[in-house]
Structure formats: C-alpha cells, structure tokens
GROMACS .gro file of N, CA and C in nm:
model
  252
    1UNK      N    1  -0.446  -0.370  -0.456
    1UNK     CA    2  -0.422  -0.397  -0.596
    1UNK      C    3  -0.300  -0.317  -0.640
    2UNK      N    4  -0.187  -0.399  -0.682
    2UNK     CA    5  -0.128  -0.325  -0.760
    2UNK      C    6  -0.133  -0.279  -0.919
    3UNK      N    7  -0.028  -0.211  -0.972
    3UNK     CA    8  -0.100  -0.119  -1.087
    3UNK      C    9  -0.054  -0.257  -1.220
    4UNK      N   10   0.034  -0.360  -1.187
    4UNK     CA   11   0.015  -0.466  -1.323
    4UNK      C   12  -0.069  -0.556  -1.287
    5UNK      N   13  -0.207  -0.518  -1.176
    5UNK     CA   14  -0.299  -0.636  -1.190
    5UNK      C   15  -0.417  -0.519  -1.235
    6UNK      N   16  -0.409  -0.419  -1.217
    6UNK     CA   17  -0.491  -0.271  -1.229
    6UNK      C   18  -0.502  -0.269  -1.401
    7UNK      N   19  -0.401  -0.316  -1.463
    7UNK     CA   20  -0.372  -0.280  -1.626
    7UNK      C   21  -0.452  -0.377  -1.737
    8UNK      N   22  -0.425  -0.531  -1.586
    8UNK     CA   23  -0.496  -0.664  -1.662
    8UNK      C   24  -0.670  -0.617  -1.692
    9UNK      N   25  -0.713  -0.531  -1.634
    9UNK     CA   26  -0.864  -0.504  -1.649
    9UNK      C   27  -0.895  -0.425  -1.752
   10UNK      N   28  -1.045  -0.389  -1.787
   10UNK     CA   29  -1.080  -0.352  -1.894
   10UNK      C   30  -1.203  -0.222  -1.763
   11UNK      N   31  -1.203  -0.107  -1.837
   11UNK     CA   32  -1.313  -0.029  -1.728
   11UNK      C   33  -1.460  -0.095  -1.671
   12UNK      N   34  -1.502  -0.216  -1.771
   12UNK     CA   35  -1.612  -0.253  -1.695
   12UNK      C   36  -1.548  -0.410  -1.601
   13UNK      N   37  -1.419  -0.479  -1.636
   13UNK     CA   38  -1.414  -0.536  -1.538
   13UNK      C   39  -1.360  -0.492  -1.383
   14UNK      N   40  -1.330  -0.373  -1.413
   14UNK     CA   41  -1.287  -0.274  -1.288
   14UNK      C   42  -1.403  -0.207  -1.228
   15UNK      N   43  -1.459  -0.160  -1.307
   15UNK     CA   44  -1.606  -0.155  -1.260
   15UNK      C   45  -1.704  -0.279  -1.148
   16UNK      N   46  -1.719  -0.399  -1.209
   16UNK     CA   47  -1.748  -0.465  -1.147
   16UNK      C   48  -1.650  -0.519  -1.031
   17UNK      N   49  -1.527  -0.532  -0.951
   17UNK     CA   50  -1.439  -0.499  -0.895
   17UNK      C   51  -1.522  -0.392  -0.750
   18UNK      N   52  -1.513  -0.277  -0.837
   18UNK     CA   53  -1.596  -0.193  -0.724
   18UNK      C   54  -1.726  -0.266  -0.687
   19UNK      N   55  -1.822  -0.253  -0.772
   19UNK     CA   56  -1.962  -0.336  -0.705
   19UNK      C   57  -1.963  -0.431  -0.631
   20UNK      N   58  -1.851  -0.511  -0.633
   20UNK     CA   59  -1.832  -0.662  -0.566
   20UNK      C   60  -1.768  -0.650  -0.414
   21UNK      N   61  -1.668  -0.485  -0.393
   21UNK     CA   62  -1.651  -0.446  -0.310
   21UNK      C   63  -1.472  -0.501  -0.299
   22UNK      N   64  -1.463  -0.560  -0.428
   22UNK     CA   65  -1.311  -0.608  -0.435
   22UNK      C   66  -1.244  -0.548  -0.406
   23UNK      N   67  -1.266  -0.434  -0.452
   23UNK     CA   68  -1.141  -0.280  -0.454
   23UNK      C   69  -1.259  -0.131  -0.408
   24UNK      N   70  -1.191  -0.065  -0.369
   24UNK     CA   71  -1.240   0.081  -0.358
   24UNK      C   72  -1.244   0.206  -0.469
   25UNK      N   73  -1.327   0.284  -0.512
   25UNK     CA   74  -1.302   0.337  -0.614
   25UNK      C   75  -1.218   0.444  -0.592
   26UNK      N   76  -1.145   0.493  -0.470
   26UNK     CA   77  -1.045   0.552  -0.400
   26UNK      C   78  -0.923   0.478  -0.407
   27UNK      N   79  -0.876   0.330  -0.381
   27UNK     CA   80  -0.781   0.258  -0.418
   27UNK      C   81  -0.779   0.300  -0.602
   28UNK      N   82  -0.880   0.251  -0.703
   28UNK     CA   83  -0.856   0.233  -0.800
   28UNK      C   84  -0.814   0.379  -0.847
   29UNK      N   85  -0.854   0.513  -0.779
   29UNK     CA   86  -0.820   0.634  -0.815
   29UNK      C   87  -0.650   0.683  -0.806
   30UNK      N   88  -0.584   0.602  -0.708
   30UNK     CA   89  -0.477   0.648  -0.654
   30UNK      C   90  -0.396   0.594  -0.687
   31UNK      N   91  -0.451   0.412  -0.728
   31UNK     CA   92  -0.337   0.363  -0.846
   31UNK      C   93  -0.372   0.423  -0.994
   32UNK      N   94  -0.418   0.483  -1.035
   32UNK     CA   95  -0.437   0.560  -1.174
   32UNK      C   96  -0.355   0.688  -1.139
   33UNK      N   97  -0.366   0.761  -1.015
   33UNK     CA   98  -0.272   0.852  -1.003
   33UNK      C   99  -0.111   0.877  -1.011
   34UNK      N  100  -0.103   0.783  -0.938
   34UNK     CA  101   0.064   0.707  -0.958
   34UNK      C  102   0.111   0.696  -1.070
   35UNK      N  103   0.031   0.625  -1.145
   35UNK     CA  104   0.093   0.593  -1.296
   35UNK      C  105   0.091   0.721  -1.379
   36UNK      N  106  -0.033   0.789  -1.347
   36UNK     CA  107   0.007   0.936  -1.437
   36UNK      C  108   0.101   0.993  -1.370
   37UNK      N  109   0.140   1.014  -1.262
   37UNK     CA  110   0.261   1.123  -1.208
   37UNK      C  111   0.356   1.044  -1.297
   38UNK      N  112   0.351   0.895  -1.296
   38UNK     CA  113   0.507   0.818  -1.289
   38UNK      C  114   0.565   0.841  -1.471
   39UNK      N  115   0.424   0.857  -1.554
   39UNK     CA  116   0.455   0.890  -1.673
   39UNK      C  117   0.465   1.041  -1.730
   40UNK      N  118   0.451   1.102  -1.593
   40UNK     CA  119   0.431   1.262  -1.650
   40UNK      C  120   0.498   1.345  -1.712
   41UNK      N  121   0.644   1.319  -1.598
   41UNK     CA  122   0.741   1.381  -1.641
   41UNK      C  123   0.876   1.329  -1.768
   42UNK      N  124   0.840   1.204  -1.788
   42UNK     CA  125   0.912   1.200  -1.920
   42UNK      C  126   0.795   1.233  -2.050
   43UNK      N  127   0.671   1.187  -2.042
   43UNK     CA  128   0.606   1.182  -2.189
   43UNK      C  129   0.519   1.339  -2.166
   44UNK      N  130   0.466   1.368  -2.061
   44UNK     CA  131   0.425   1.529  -2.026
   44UNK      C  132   0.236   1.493  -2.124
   45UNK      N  133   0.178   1.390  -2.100
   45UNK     CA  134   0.081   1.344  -2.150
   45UNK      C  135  -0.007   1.454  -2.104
   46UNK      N  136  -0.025   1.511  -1.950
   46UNK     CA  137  -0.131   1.593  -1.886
   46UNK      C  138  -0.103   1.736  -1.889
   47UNK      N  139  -0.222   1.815  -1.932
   47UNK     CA  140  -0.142   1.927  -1.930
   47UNK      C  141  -0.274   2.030  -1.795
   48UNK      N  142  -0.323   1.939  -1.690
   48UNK     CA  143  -0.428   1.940  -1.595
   48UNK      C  144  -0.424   1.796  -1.542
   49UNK      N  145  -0.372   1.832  -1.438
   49UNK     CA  146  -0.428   1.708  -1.351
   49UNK      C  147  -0.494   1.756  -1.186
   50UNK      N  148  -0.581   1.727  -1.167
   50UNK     CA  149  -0.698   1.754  -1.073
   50UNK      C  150  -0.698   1.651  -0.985
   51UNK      N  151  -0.578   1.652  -0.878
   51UNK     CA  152  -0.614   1.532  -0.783
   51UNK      C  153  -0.722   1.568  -0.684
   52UNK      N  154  -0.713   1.630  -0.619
   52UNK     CA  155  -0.799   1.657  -0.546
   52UNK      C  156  -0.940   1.660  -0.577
   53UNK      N  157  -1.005   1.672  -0.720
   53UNK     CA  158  -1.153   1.642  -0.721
   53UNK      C  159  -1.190   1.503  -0.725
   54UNK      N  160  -1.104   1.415  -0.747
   54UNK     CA  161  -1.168   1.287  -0.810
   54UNK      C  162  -1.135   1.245  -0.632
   55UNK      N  163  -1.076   1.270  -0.569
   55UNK     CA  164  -1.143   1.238  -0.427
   55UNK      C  165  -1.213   1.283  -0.335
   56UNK      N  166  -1.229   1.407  -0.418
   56UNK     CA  167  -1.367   1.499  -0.350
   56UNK      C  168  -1.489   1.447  -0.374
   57UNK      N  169  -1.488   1.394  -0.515
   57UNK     CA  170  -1.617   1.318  -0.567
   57UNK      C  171  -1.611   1.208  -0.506
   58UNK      N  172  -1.534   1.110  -0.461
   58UNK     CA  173  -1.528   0.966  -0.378
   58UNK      C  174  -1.653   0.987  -0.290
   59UNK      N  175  -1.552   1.094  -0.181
   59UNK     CA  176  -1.611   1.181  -0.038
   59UNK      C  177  -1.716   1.204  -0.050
   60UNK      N  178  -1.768   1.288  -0.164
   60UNK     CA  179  -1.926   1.299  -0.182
   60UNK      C  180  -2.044   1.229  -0.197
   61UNK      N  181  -1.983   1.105  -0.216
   61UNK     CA  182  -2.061   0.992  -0.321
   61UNK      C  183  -2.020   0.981  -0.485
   62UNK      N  184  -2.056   0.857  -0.515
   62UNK     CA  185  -2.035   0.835  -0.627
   62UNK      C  186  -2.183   0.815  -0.666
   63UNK      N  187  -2.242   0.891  -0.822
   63UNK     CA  188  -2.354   0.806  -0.868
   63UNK      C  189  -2.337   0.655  -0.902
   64UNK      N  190  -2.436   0.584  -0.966
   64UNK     CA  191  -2.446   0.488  -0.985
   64UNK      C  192  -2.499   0.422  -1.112
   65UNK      N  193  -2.415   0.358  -1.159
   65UNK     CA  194  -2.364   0.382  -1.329
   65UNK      C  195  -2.297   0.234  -1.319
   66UNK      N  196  -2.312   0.244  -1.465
   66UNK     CA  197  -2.209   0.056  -1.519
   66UNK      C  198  -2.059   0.085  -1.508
   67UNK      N  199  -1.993   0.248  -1.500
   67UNK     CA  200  -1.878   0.229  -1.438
   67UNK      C  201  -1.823   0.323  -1.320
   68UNK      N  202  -1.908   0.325  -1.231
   68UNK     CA  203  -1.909   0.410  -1.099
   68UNK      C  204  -1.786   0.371  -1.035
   69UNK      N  205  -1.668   0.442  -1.025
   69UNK     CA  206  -1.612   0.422  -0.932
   69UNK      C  207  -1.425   0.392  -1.022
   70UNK      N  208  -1.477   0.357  -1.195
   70UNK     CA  209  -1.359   0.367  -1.283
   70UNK      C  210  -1.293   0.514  -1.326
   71UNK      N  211  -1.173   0.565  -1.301
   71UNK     CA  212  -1.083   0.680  -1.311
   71UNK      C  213  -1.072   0.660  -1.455
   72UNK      N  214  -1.104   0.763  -1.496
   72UNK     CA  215  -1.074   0.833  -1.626
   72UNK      C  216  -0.990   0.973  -1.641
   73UNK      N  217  -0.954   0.993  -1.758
   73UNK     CA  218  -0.903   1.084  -1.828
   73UNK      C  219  -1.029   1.177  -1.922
   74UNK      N  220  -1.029   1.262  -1.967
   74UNK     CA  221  -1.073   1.412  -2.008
   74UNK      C  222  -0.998   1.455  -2.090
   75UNK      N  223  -1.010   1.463  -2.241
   75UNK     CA  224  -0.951   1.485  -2.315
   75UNK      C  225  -0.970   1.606  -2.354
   76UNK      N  226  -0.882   1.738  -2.367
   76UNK     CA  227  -0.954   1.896  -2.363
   76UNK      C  228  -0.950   1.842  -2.521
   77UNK      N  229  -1.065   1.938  -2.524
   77UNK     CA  230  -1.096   1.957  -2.702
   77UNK      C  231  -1.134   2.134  -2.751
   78UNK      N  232  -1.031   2.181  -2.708
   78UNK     CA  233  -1.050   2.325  -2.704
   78UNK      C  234  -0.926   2.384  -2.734
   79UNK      N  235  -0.877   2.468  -2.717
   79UNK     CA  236  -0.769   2.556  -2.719
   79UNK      C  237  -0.719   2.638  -2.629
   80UNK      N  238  -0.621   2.652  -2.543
   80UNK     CA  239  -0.574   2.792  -2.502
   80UNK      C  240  -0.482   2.899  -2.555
   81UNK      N  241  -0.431   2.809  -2.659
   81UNK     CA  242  -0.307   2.923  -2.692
   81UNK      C  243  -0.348   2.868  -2.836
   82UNK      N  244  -0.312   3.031  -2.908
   82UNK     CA  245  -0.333   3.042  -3.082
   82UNK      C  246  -0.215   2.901  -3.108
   83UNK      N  247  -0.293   2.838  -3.239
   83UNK     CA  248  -0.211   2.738  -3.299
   83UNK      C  249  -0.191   2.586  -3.280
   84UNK      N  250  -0.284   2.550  -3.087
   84UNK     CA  251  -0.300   2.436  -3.040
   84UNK      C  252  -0.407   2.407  -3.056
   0.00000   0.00000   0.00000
C-alpha cells in the first residue's frame, strides 16, 4: 500500500484492512512513519516520536480491538517547559 491509497481510508476502514489480512499492521505502521518523518522537518508537528515501540508492540502481539493494528498519534497534554 502506498501512502495516497493509505490517506483514502478512515481508521476503521484500515482497521478492517488488517482483519481481512489486506495489509499488515507493520506495513500500515511504516507508511504512517514515512509521512511523519516526511512532514517533520518543515511543519516540526512531533515533538516525540517513538519508532521503535509501535514495532515492538507489532512483535509482541497486538490486542484485539475494532482498531487493532491502526497507527496513531498521542497528543501530550501536559507541559515540560514553564509557559507551554
């Protein structure tokens, strides 16, 4: 899959995708990766990116859920530095 047929989906039709065995939730992780590196360095959207767990969790198993296997984002809702 590339990432403008990756964009046409919605998380539960990507979801179902994985269940059907269409795609891998390791493929769908690595085209989500790409696109964040590819937008990183002009818009600087991430200020944490964790590649290595979301394929540690692949490796481990995935639970099993209505969207097992869809890459998400984590929005901090906290602070590190006074004023952010």
């Amino acid at each position: 899959m590339e990432f403008a047929e990756y964009r046409r989906h919605d998380a539960t039709a990507l979801a179902a995708l994985v269940r059907e065995r269409e795609v891998s939730a390791l493929e769908l992780l690595e085209i989500a990766l790409a696109r964040a590196m590819a937008v990183q360095s002009a818009l600087q959207p991430l200020s944490l990116l964790e590649e290595g767990f979301g394929r540690a969790e692949i490796a481990r198993g995935l639970p099993t859920g209505p969207f097992t296997g869809v890459p998400f984002l984590l929005k901090d809702l906290f602070a590190f530095l006074p004023g952010t």
